[in-house]
Coordinates of C-alpha atoms in Angstrom, one line a residue:
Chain A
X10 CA -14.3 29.3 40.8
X11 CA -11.8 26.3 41.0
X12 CA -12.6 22.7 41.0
X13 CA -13.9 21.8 37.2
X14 CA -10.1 21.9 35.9
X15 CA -7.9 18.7 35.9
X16 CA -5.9 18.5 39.0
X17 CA -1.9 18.1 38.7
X18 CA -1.6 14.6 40.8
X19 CA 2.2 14.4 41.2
X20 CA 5.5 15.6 39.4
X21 CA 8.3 13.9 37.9
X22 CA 11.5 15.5 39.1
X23 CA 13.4 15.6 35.9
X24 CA 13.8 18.8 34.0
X25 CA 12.8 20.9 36.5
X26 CA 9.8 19.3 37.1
X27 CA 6.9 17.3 34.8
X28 CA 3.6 17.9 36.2
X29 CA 1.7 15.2 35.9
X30 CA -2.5 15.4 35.8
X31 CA -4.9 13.6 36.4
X32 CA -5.5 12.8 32.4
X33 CA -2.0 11.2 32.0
X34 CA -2.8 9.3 34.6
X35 CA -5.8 8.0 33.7
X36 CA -4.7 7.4 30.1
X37 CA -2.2 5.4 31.4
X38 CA -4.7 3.3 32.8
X39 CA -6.3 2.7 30.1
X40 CA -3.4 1.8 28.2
X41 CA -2.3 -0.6 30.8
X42 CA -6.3 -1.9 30.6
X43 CA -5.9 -2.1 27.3
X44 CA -2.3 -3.5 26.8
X45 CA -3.1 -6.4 29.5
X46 CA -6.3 -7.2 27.9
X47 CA -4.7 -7.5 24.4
X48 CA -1.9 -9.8 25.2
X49 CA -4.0 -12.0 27.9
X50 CA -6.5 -12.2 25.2
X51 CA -4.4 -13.3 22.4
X52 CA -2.3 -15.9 24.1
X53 CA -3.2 -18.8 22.9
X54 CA -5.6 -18.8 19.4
X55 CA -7.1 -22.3 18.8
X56 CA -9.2 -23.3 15.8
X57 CA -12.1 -23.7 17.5
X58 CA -12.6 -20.5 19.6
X59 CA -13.6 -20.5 23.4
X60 CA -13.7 -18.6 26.3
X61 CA -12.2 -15.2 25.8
X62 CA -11.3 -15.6 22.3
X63 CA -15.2 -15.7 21.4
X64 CA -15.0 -12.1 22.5
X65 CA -12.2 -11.0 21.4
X66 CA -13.2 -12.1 17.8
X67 CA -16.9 -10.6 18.1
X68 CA -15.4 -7.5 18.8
X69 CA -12.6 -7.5 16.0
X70 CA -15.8 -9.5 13.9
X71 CA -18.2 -5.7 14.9
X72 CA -15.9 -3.6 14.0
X73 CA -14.1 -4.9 10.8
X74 CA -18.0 -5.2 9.5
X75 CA -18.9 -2.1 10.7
X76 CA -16.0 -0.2 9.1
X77 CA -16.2 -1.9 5.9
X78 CA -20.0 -1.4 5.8
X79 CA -19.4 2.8 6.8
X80 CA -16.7 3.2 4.6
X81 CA -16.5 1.3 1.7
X82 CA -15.2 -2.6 1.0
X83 CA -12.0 -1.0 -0.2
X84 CA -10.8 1.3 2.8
X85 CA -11.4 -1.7 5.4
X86 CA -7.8 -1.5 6.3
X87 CA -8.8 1.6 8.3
X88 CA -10.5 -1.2 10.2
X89 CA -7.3 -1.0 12.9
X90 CA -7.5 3.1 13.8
X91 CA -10.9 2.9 14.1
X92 CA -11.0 0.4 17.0
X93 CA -7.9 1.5 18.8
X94 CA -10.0 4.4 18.6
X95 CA -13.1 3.2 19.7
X96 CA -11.9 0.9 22.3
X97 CA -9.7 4.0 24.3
X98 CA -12.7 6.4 24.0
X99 CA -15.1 3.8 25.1
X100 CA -12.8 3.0 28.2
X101 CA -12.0 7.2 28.7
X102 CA -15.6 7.8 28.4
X103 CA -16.8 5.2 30.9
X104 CA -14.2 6.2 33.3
X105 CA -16.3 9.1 34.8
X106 CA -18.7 5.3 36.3
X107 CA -15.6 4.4 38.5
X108 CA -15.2 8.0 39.9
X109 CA -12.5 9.1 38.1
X110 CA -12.1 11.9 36.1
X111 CA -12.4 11.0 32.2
X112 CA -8.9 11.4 30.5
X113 CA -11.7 13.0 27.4
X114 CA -12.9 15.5 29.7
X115 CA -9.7 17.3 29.0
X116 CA -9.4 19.5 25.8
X117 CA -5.3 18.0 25.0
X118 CA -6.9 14.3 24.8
X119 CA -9.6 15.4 22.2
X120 CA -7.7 17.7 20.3
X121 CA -4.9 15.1 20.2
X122 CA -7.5 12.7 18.8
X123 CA -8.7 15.3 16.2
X124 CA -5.9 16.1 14.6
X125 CA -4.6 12.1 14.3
X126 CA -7.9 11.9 12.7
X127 CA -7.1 15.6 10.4
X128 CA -3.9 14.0 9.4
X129 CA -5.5 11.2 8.1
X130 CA -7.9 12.7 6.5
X131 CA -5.2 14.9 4.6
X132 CA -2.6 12.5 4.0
X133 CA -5.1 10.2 2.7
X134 CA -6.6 12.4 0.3
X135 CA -3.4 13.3 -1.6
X136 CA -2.5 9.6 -1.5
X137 CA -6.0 8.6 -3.1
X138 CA -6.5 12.0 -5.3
X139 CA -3.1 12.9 -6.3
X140 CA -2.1 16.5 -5.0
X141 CA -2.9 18.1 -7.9
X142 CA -6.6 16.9 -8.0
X143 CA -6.8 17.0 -4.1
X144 CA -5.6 21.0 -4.3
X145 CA -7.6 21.6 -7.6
X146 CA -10.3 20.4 -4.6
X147 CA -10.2 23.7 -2.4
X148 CA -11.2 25.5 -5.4
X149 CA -14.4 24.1 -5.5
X150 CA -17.1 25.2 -7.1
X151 CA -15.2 28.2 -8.1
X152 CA -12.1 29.8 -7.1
X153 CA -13.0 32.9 -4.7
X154 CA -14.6 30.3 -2.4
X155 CA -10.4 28.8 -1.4
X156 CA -10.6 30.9 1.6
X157 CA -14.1 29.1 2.8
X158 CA -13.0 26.1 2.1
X159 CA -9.8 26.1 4.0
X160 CA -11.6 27.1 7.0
X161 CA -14.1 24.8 6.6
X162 CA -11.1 22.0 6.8
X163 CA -9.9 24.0 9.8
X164 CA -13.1 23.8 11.4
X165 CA -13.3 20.3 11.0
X166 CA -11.0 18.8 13.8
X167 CA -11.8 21.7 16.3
X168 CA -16.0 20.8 16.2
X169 CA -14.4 17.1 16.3
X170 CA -12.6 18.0 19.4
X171 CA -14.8 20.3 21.0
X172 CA -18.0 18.1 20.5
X173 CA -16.5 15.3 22.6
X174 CA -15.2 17.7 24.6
X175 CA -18.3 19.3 25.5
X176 CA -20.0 16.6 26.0
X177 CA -17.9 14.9 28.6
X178 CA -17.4 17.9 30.3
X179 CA -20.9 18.6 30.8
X180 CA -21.6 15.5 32.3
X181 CA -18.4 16.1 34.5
X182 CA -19.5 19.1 35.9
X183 CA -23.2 18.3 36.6
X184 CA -22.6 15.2 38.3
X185 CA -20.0 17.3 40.1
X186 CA -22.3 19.9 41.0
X187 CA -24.7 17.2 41.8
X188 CA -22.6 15.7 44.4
X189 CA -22.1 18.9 45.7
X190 CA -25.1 19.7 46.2
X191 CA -26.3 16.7 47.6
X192 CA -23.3 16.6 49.8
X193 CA -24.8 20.3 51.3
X194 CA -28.1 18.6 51.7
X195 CA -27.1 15.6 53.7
X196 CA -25.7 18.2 55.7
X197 CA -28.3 20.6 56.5
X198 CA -30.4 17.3 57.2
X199 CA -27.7 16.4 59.9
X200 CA -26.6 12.9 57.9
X201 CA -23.0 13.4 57.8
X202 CA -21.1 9.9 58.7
X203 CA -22.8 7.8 55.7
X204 CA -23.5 9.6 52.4
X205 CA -27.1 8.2 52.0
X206 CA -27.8 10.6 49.5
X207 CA -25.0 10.7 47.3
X208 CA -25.9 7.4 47.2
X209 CA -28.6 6.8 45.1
X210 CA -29.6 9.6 43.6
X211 CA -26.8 10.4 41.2
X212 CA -27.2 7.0 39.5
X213 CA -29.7 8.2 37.3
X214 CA -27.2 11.2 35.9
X215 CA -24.4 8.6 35.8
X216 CA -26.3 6.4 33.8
X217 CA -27.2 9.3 31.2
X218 CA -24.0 11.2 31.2
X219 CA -21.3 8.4 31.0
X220 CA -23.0 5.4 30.2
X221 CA -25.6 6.9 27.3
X222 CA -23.4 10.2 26.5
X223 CA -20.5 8.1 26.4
X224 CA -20.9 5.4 24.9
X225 CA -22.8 7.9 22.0
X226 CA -20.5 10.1 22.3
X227 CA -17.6 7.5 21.3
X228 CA -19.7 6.1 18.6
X229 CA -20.2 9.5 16.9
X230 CA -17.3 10.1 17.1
X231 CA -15.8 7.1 15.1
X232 CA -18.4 7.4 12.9
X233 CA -17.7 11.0 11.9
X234 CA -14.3 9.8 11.3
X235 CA -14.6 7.2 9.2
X236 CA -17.2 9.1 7.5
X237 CA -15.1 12.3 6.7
X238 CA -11.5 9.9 5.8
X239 CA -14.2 8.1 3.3
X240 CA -15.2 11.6 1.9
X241 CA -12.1 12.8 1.2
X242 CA -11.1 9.6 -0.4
X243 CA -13.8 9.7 -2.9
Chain B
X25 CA -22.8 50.9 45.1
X26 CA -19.6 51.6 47.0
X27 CA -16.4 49.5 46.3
X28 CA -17.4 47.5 43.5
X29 CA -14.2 46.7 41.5
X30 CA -13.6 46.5 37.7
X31 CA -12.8 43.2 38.1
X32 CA -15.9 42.8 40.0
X33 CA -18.2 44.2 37.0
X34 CA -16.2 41.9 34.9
X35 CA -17.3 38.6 36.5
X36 CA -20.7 39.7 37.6
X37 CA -21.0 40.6 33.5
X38 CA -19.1 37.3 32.3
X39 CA -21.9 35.1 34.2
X40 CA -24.1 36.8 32.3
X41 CA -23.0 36.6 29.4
X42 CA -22.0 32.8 30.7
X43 CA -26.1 32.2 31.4
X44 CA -26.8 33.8 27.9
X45 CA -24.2 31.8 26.0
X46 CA -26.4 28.9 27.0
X47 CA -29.4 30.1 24.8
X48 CA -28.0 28.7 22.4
X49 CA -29.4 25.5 23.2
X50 CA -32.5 26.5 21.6
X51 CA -31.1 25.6 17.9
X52 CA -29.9 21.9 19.0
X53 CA -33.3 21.4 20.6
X54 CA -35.1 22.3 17.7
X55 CA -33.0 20.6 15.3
X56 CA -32.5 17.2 17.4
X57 CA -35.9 17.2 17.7
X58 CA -36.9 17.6 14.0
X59 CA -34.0 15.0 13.4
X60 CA -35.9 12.6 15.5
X61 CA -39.4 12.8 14.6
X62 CA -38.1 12.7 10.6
X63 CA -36.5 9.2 12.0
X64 CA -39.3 8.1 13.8
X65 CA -41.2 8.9 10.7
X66 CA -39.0 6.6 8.7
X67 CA -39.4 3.6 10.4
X68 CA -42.8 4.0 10.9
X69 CA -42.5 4.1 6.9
X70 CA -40.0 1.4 6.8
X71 CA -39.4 -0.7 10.0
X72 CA -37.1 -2.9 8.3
X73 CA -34.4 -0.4 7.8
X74 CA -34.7 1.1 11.5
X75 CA -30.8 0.4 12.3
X76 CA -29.9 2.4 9.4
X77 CA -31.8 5.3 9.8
X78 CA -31.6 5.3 13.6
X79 CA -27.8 5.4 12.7
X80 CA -28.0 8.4 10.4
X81 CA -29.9 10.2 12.3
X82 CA -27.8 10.0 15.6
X83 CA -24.8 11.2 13.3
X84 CA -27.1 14.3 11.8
X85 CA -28.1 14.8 15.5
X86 CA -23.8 15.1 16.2
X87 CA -23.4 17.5 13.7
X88 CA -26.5 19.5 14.7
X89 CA -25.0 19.7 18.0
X90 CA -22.0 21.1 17.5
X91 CA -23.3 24.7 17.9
X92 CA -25.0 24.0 21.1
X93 CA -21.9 22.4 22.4
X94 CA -20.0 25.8 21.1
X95 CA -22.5 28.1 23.3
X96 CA -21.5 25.6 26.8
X97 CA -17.5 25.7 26.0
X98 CA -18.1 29.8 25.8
X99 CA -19.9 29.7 28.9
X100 CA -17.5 27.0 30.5
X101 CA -14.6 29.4 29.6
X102 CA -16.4 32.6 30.5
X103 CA -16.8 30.7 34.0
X104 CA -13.7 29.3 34.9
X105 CA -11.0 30.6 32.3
X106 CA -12.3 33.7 32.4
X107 CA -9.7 35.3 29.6
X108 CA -10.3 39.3 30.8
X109 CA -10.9 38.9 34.3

């Protein structure tokens, strides 16, 4: 029963040795992507934009708008997290489309997300509320239900996390199993030089599970963050 | 029946109990589905605000999910992180 876990690529030898998966790895990517695209980008700003910086303002353009419209004129500043945020989970989620492993298709990644986005939510709250109003909150509507409430706020970054989670995963493992499976057939059917199956069949479930999950998947998740940093501002 | 380990029983029972986790895909069905058919309602009603309510709906849809998605990461775990075999 092996094969759905991520895979330990290499090790550094420091320390006795850092093993290294396939999520670091990929994350790295991304950053690189994401670094490199950021600074090429950016170079040189003219008054009149062309050229790359027409898209690199449309996409600043989308998501201050989108932030301010979600949460509020006055907490655009959260404007920056939420596209870092978008832009790595849009580039993890599509990853599964160049046949690598998603880096959010690992629990750490999510979880590491949901809890940046618990902090905030907490931090925030006492800054906005005060702690004695933000406290006097877990009381709510009346005293005996504290113990609810807490692990309601508990519960909040583990359904964050697992919900991405899950869904990545899913379509990791189906397309895997899919491949599989396919890989089998070719070879009961006696094609085993050129995948000819492989190759066009899976293209529907990639498009559904990494393009359409993904991409949804990345926009919910945002969303829910900006929705529950706006609700515990208010 | 001879030489069937505990360990044996264990797995045979955890894909069970993997395949029956996954029932609970029924609730996310149902309440997607409602989800969607209340949207399709509303801009049936109101065409003009589709973007809003397509967008409200997708995040009730997220949240109504979240127990479906519970039932596959028991399953998932009672597959391949098997915590008693």
């Amino acid at each position: 029963m092996e094969g759905f876990g991520t895979k330990i690529l290499f090790e550094i030898p420091i320390l006795g040795g850092i093993p290294l998966t396939e999520t670091v790895v990929n994350t790295w990517i991304i950053m690189a992507i994401l670094t490199i695209f950021a600074v090429f980008a950016t170079r040189r700003f003219d008054k009149i934009p062309r050229g790359i910086q027409n898209v690199v303002e449309a996409i600043v353009d989308v998501i201050n708008k989108f932030t301010a419209q979600t949460m509020g004129e006055d907490k655009k500043g959260f404007s920056a997290y939420m596209g870092t945020l978008f832009l790595f989970l849009l580039l993890a989620n599509l990853f599964g489309l160049f046949g690598l492993r998603p880096p959010t298709a690992d629990l750490n990644t999510t979880f590491a997300l949901a809890i940046m986005t618990f902090l905030i939510i907490h931090t925030n709250g006492v800054r906005r509320k005060g702690a004695k109003k933000y406290l006097k909150g877990f009381l709510e509507p009346f005293p005996a239900m504290l113990p609810l409430n807490i692990i309601g706020e508990l519960a909040l970054p583990i359904s964050l996390a697992f919900r991405l989670f899950g869904n990545i995963i899913g379509g990791v493992i189906i397309v895997g199993l899919l491949y599989g499976g396919l890989a089998s057939l070719s070879g009961m059917l006696g094609i085993t030089f050129i995948p000819v199956l492989q190759a066009a069949i899976p293209v529907v479930f990639h498009l559904y599970f990494d393009l359409f999950a993904g991409v949804l998947q990345t926009f919910i998740f945002v969303m829910l963050s900006m929705v529950f940093i706006s609700m515990a501002m208010d | 029946m001879e030489g069937i380990t505990g360990r044996d029983l264990i797995l045979a029972a955890s894909a069970i109990g993997a395949g029956l986790a996954a029932i609970a895909g029924i609730g996310p069905g149902i309440g997607q589905g409602y989800a969607a058919g209340k949207g399709a309602e509303g801009v049936g009603r109101q065409p003009e605000a589709q973007g809003e309510i397509i967008r409200t709906m997708l995040l009730g849809q997220a949240v109504a999910e979240t127990t479906g998605i519970y039932g596959l990461i028991i399953a998932l775990i009672l597959l391949f992180a098997n915590p008693l075999a």
